[in-house]
Short mmCIF file of C-alpha atoms in Angstrom, two decimals:
data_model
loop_
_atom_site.label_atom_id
_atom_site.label_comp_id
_atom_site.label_asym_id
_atom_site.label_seq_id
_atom_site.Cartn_x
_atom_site.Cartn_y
_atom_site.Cartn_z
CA UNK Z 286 101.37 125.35 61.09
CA UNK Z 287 101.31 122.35 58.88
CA UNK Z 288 104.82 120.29 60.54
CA UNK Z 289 105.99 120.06 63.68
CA UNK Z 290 108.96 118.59 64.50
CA UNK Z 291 109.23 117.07 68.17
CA UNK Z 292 112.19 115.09 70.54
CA UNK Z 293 110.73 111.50 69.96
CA UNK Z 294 107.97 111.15 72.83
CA UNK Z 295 107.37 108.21 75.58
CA UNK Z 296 104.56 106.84 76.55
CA UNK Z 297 104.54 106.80 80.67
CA UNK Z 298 101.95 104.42 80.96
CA UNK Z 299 101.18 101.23 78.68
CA UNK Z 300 99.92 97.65 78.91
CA UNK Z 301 100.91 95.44 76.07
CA UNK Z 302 99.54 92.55 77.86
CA UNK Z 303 101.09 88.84 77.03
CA UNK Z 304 101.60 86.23 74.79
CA UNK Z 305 99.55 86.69 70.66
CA UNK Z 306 98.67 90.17 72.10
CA UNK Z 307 102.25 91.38 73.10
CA UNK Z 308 103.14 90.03 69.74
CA UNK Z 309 100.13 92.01 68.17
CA UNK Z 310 100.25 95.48 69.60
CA UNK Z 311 103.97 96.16 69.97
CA UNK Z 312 105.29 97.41 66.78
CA UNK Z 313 102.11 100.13 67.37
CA UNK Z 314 103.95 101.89 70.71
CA UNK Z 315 107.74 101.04 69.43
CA UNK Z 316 107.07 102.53 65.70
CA UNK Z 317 107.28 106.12 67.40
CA UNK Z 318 107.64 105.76 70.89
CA UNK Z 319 111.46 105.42 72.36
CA UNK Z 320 110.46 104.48 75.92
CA UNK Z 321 107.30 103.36 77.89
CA UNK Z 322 106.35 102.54 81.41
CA UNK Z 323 104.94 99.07 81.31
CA UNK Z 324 101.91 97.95 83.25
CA UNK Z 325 102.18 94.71 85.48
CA UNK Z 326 98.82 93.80 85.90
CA UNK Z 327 99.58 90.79 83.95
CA UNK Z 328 98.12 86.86 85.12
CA UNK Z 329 99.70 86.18 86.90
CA UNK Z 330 101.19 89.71 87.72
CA UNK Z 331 104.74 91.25 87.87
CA UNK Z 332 105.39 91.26 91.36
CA UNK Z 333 109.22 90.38 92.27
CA UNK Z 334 112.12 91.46 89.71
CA UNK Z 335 112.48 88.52 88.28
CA UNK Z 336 109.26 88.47 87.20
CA UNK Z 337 109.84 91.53 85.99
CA UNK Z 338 113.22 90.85 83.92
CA UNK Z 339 111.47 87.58 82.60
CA UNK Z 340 108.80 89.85 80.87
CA UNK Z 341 111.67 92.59 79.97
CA UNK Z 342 113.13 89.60 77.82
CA UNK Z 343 109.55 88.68 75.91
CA UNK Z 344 108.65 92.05 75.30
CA UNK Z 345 112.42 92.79 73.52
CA UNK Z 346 111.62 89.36 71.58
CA UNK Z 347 108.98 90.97 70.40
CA UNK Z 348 109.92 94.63 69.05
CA UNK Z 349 109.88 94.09 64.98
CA UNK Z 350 113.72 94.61 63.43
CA UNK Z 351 114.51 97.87 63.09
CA UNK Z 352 112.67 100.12 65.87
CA UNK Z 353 114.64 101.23 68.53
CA UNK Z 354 112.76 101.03 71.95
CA UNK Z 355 112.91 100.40 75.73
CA UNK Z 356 110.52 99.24 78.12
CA UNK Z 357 110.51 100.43 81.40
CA UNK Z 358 109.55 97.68 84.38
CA UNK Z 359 107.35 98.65 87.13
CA UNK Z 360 106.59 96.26 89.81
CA UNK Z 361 102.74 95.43 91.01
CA UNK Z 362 102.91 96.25 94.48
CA UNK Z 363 101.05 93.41 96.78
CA UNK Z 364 100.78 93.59 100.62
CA UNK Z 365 103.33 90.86 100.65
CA UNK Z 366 106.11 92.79 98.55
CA UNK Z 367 109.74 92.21 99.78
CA UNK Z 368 111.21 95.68 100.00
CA UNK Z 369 114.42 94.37 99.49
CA UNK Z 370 113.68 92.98 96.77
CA UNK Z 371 112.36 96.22 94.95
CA UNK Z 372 115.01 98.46 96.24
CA UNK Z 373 117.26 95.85 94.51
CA UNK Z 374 115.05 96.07 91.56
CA UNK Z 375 115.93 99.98 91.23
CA UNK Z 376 119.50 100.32 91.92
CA UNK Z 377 120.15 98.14 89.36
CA UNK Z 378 118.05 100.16 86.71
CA UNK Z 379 115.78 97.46 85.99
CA UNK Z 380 112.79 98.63 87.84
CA UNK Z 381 111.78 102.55 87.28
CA UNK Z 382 108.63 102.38 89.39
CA UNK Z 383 106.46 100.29 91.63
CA UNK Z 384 102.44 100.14 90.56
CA UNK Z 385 99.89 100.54 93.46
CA UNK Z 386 96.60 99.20 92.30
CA UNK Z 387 93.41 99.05 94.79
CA UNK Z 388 92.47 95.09 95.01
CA UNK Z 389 89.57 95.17 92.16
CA UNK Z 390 90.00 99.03 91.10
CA UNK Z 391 90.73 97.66 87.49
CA UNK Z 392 91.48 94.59 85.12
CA UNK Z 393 93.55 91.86 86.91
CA UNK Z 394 93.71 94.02 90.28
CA UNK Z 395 92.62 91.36 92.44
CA UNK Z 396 96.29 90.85 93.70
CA UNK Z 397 96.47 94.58 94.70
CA UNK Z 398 96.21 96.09 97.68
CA UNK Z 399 93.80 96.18 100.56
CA UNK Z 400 95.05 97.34 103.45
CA UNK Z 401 97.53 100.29 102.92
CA UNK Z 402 99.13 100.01 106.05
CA UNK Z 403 100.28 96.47 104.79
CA UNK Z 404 102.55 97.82 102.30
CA UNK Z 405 103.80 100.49 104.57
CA UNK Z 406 107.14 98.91 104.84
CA UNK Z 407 107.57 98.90 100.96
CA UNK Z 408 106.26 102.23 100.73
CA UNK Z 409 108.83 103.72 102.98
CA UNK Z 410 111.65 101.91 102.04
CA UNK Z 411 110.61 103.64 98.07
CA UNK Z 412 110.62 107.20 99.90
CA UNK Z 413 114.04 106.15 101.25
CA UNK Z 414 115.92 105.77 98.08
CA UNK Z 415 113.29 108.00 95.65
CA UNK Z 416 111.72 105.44 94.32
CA UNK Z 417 107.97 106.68 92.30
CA UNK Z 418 105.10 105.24 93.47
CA UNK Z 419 102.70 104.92 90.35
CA UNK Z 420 98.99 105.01 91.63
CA UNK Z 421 95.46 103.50 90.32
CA UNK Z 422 93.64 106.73 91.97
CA UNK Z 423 90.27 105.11 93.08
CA UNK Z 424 88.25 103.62 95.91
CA UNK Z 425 86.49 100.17 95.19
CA UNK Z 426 84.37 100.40 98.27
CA UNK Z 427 81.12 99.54 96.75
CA UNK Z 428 79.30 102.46 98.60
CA UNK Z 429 81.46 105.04 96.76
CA UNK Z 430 79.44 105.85 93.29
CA UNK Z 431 82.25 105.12 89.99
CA UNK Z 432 82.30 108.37 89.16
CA UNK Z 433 83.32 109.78 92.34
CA UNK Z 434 86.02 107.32 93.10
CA UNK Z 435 89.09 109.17 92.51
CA UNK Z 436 88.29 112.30 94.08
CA UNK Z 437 87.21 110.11 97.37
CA UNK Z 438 90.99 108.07 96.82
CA UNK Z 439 92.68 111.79 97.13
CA UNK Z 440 90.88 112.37 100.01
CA UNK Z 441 90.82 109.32 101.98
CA UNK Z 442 94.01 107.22 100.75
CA UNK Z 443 96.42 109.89 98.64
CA UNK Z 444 96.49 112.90 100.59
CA UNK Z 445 96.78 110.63 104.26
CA UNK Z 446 99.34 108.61 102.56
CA UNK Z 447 101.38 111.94 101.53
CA UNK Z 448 101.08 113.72 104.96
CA UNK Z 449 102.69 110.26 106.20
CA UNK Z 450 105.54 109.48 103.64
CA UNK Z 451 105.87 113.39 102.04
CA UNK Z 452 109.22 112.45 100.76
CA UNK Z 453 107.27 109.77 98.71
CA UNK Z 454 107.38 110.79 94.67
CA UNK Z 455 103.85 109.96 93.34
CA UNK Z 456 102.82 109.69 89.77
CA UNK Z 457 98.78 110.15 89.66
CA UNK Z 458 98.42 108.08 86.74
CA UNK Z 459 95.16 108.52 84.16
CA UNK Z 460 94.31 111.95 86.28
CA UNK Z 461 90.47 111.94 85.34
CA UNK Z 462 88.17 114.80 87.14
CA UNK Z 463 89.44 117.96 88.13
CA UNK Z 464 89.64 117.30 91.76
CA UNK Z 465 93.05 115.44 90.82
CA UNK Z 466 94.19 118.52 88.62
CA UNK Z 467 93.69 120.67 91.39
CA UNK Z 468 95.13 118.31 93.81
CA UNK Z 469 98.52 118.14 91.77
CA UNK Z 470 98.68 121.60 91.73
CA UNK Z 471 97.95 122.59 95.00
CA UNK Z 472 101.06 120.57 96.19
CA UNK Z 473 103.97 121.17 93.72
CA UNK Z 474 106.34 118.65 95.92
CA UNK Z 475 106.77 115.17 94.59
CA UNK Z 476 103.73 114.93 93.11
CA UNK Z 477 103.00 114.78 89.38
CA UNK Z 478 99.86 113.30 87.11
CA UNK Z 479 99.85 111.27 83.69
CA UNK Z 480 97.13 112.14 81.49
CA UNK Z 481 95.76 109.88 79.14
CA UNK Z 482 95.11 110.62 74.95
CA UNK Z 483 91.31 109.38 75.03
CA UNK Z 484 90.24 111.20 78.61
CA UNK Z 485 91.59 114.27 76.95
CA UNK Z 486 88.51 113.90 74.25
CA UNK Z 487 85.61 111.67 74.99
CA UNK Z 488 83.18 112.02 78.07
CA UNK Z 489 81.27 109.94 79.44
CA UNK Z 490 78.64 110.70 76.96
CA UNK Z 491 80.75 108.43 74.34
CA UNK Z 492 80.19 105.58 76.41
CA UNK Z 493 76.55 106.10 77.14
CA UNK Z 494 74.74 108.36 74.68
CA UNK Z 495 72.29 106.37 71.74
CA UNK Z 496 73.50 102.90 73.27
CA UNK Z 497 76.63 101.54 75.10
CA UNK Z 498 79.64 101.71 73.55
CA UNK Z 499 82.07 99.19 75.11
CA UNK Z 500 85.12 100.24 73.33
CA UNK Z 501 84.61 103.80 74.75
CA UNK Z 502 84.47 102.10 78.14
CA UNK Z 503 87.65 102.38 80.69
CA UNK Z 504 88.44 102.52 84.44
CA UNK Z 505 89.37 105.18 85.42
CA UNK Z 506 85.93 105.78 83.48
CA UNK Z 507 85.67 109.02 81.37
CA UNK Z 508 83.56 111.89 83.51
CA UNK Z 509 81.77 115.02 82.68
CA UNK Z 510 82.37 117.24 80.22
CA UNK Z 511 83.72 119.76 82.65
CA UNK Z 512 86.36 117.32 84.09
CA UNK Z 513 87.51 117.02 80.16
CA UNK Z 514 87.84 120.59 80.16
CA UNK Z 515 90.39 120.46 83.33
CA UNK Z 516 92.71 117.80 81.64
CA UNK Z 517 92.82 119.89 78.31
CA UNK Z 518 93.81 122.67 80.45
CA UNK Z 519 96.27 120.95 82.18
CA UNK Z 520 97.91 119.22 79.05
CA UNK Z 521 98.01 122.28 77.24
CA UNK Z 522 99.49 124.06 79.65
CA UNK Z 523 103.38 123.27 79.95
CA UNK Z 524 103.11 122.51 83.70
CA UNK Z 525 106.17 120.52 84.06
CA UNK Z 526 103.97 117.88 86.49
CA UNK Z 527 102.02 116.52 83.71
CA UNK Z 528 102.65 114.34 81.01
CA UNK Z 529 101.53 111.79 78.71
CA UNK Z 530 100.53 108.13 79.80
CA UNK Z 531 98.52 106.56 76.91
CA UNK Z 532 97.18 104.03 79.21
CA UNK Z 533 96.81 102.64 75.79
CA UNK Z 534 94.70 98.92 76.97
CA UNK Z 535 94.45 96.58 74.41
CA UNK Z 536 91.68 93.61 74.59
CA UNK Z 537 90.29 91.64 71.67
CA UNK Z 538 86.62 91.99 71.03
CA UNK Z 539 84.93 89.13 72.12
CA UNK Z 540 86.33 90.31 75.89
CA UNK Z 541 85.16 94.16 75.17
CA UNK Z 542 81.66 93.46 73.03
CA UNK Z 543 79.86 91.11 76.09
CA UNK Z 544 77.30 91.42 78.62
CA UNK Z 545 80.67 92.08 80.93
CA UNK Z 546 82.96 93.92 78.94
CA UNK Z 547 86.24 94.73 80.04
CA UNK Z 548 87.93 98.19 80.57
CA UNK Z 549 90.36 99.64 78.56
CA UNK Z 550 90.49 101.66 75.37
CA UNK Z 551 93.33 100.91 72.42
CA UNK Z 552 95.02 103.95 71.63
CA UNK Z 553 98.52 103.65 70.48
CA UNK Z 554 97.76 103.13 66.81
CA UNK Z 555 96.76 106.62 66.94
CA UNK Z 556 97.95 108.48 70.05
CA UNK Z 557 100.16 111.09 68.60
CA UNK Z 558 97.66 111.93 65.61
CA UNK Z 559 94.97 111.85 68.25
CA UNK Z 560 97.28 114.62 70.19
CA UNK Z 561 98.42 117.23 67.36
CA UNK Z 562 94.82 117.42 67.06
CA UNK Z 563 93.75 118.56 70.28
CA UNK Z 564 96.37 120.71 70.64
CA UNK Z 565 95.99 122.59 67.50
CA UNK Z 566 92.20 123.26 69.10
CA UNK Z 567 93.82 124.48 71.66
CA UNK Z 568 95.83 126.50 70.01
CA UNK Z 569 99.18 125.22 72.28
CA UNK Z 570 100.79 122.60 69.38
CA UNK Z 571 104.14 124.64 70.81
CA UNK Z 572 103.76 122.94 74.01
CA UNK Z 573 103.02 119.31 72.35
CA UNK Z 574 106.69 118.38 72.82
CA UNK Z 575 106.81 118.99 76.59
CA UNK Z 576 103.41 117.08 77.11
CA UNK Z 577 104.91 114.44 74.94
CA UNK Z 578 108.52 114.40 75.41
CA UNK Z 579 110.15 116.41 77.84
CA UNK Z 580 108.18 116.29 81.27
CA UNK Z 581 108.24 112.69 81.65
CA UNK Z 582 112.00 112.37 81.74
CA UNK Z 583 112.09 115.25 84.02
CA UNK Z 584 109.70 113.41 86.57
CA UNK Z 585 111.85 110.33 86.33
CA UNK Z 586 115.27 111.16 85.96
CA UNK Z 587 116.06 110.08 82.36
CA UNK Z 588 117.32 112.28 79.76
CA UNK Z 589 115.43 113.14 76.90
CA UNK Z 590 115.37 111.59 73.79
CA UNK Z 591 117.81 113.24 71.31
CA UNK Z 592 115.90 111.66 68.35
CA UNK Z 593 112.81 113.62 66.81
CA UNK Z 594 110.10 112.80 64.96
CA UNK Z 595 108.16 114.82 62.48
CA UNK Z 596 104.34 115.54 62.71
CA UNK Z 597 102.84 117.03 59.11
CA UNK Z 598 99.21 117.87 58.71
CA UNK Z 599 97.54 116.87 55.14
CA UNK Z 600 94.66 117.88 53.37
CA UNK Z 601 92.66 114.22 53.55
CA UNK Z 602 92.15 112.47 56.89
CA UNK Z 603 94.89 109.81 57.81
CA UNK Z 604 93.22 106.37 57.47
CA UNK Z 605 94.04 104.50 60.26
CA UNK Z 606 93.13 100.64 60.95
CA UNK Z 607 89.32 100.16 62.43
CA UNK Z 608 90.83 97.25 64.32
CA UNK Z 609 94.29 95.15 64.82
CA UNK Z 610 94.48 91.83 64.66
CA UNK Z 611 96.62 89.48 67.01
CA UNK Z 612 96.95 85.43 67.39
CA UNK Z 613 94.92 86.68 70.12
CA UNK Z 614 92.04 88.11 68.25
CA UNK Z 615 90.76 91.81 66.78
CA UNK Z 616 91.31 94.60 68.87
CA UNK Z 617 89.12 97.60 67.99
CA UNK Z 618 91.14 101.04 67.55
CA UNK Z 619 89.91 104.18 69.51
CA UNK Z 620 87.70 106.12 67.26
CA UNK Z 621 87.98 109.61 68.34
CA UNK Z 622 84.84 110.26 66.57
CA UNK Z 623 86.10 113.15 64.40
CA UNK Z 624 88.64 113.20 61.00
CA UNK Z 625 92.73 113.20 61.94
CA UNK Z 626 94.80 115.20 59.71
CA UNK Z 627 98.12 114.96 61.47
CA UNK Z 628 100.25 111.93 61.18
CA UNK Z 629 103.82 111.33 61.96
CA UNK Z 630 106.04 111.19 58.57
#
């Protein structure tokens, strides 16, 4: 197969960040992309719908001429979150989703949450009207070792938090290790799992192997090679519960090449080239479009996209940009360490 033609895809979970970067990164998602679930973890962060309608406006401001694309607001969930407010927030279509992120599980997560019993009320006014929970799927107690943080959140925060609320519709965002494959598929009800583009192809050998590689580094941090080889499976697969979420994290050098780096990995330049790549490995480039395009707006309720775009495969690698630059600064491009022949026409 050398073209593919595919319903234009979404992106189910982004940051684009504020300000020079916003500006910077934008035209990357909204060039192919006709919807994305925005992050809030913004300083300070998203937390009522105003704040959320306020950011709505820059990010429009910012989409270049021409490209045709919606954000979709989520709202960072806090321990002191009116539920009135966010039930308010969703009827009136501005708010798809509310974000749950452990207090220091990830960049700007200090405002999250603690104490899960403290957003209880929130959380069951959301199950009320069918309102998705979007989870950070980690622990940050600091006797739990990094790389077994998720599988101990499914066990000690997810799964409780289910049995309690099981009319609760959770999106495992950045699924990482198997444990949260298996999880999702072991209980088919209101439960589904985003899967980034870069988990799906480094491990954590890219971050670690001949020298640290900061740009390689991310939280949920990239696991063993046989936790890759679950979310391939998954992706591949045409299981209706997962679906793409870039968790494409832009942040200029100088904040990712330091003696404290910051987590996140910049994928959107690339994503779908990225993508028609692994899938032709896998031999499943006939399921691209429902990883890409179709399961998403089944989890969420929206329709699909009637536009397509067109994926051809040449004979030279696509040259893509090493790094982007913003008023911000350079931001480096993920390198996915191999040649990309696919690019979208």
């Amino acid at each position: 197969m050398q073209e593919l033609v595919i319903r234009r895809p979404d992106d189910w979970h982004l940051h684009l960040r504020d300000g020079g970067v916003l500006r910077g990164v934008i035209a990357d998602t909204s060039r192919h992309f006709a919807r994305a679930i925005i992050m809030p973890n913004l300083v300070p962060p998203v937390v009522t719908s105003a704040d959320a309608a306020a950011y709505r406006e820059r990010i429009l401001a910012a989409i270049p001429a021409g490209d045709r694309f919606e954000p979709l607001m989520t709202l960072y969930l806090t321990e002191g979150t009116d539920p009135a407010d966010v039930e308010a927030g969703f009827r009136s279509g501005l708010i798809k989703a509310v974000k749950l992120y452990p207090a220091g599980a990830t960049t700007n997560s200090h405002s999250g949450v603690r104490d899960i019993t403290k957003a209880m009320p929130v959380l069951e006014r959301m199950a009320e009207i069918g309102m998705p929970l979007c989870v950070h799927g980690e622990v940050t107690t600091p006797e739990v070792d990094i790389f077994d943080r998720e599988a101990a959140f499914i066990e000690t925060v997810l799964d409780p938090l289910r049995r309690r609320l099981p009319d609760l519709r959770i999106t495992m965002e950045h699924v990482t290790t198997k444990d949260g494959i298996d999880y999702i598929k072991e209980h088919a009800a209101n439960l589904a799992g985003s899967i980034t583009t870069h988990h799906l192809i480094i491990n954590r050998n890219a971050i670690l192997v001949g020298g640290i590689k900061p740009h390689y580094y991310c939280l949920p941090v990239a696991k063993r090679e046989t936790h890759r080889l679950a979310l391939r499976a998954a992706a591949v697969s045409g299981d209706v519960r997962f679906f793409l979420g870039t968790d494409s994290a832009p942040h200029v050098d100088p904040l990712k090449e330091c003696a404290c780096g910051c987590a996140g990995i910049y994928t959107s330049v690339n994503t779908l080239s990225c993508l028609a790549h692994v899938f032709e490995e896998e031999e499943a480039l006939d399921r691209l479009e429902a990883f890409t395009s179709l399961n998403g707006p089944a989890w969420y309720g929206l329709p699909v996209n009637e536009e397509t775009i067109t994926l051809r495969k040449g004979g030279e690698p696509v040259r893509y940009p090493a790094k982007v630059e913003t008023d911000a600064g350079p931001i480096t491009v993920f390198d996915p360490m191999f040649p990309l022949h696919w690019a979208v026409v």
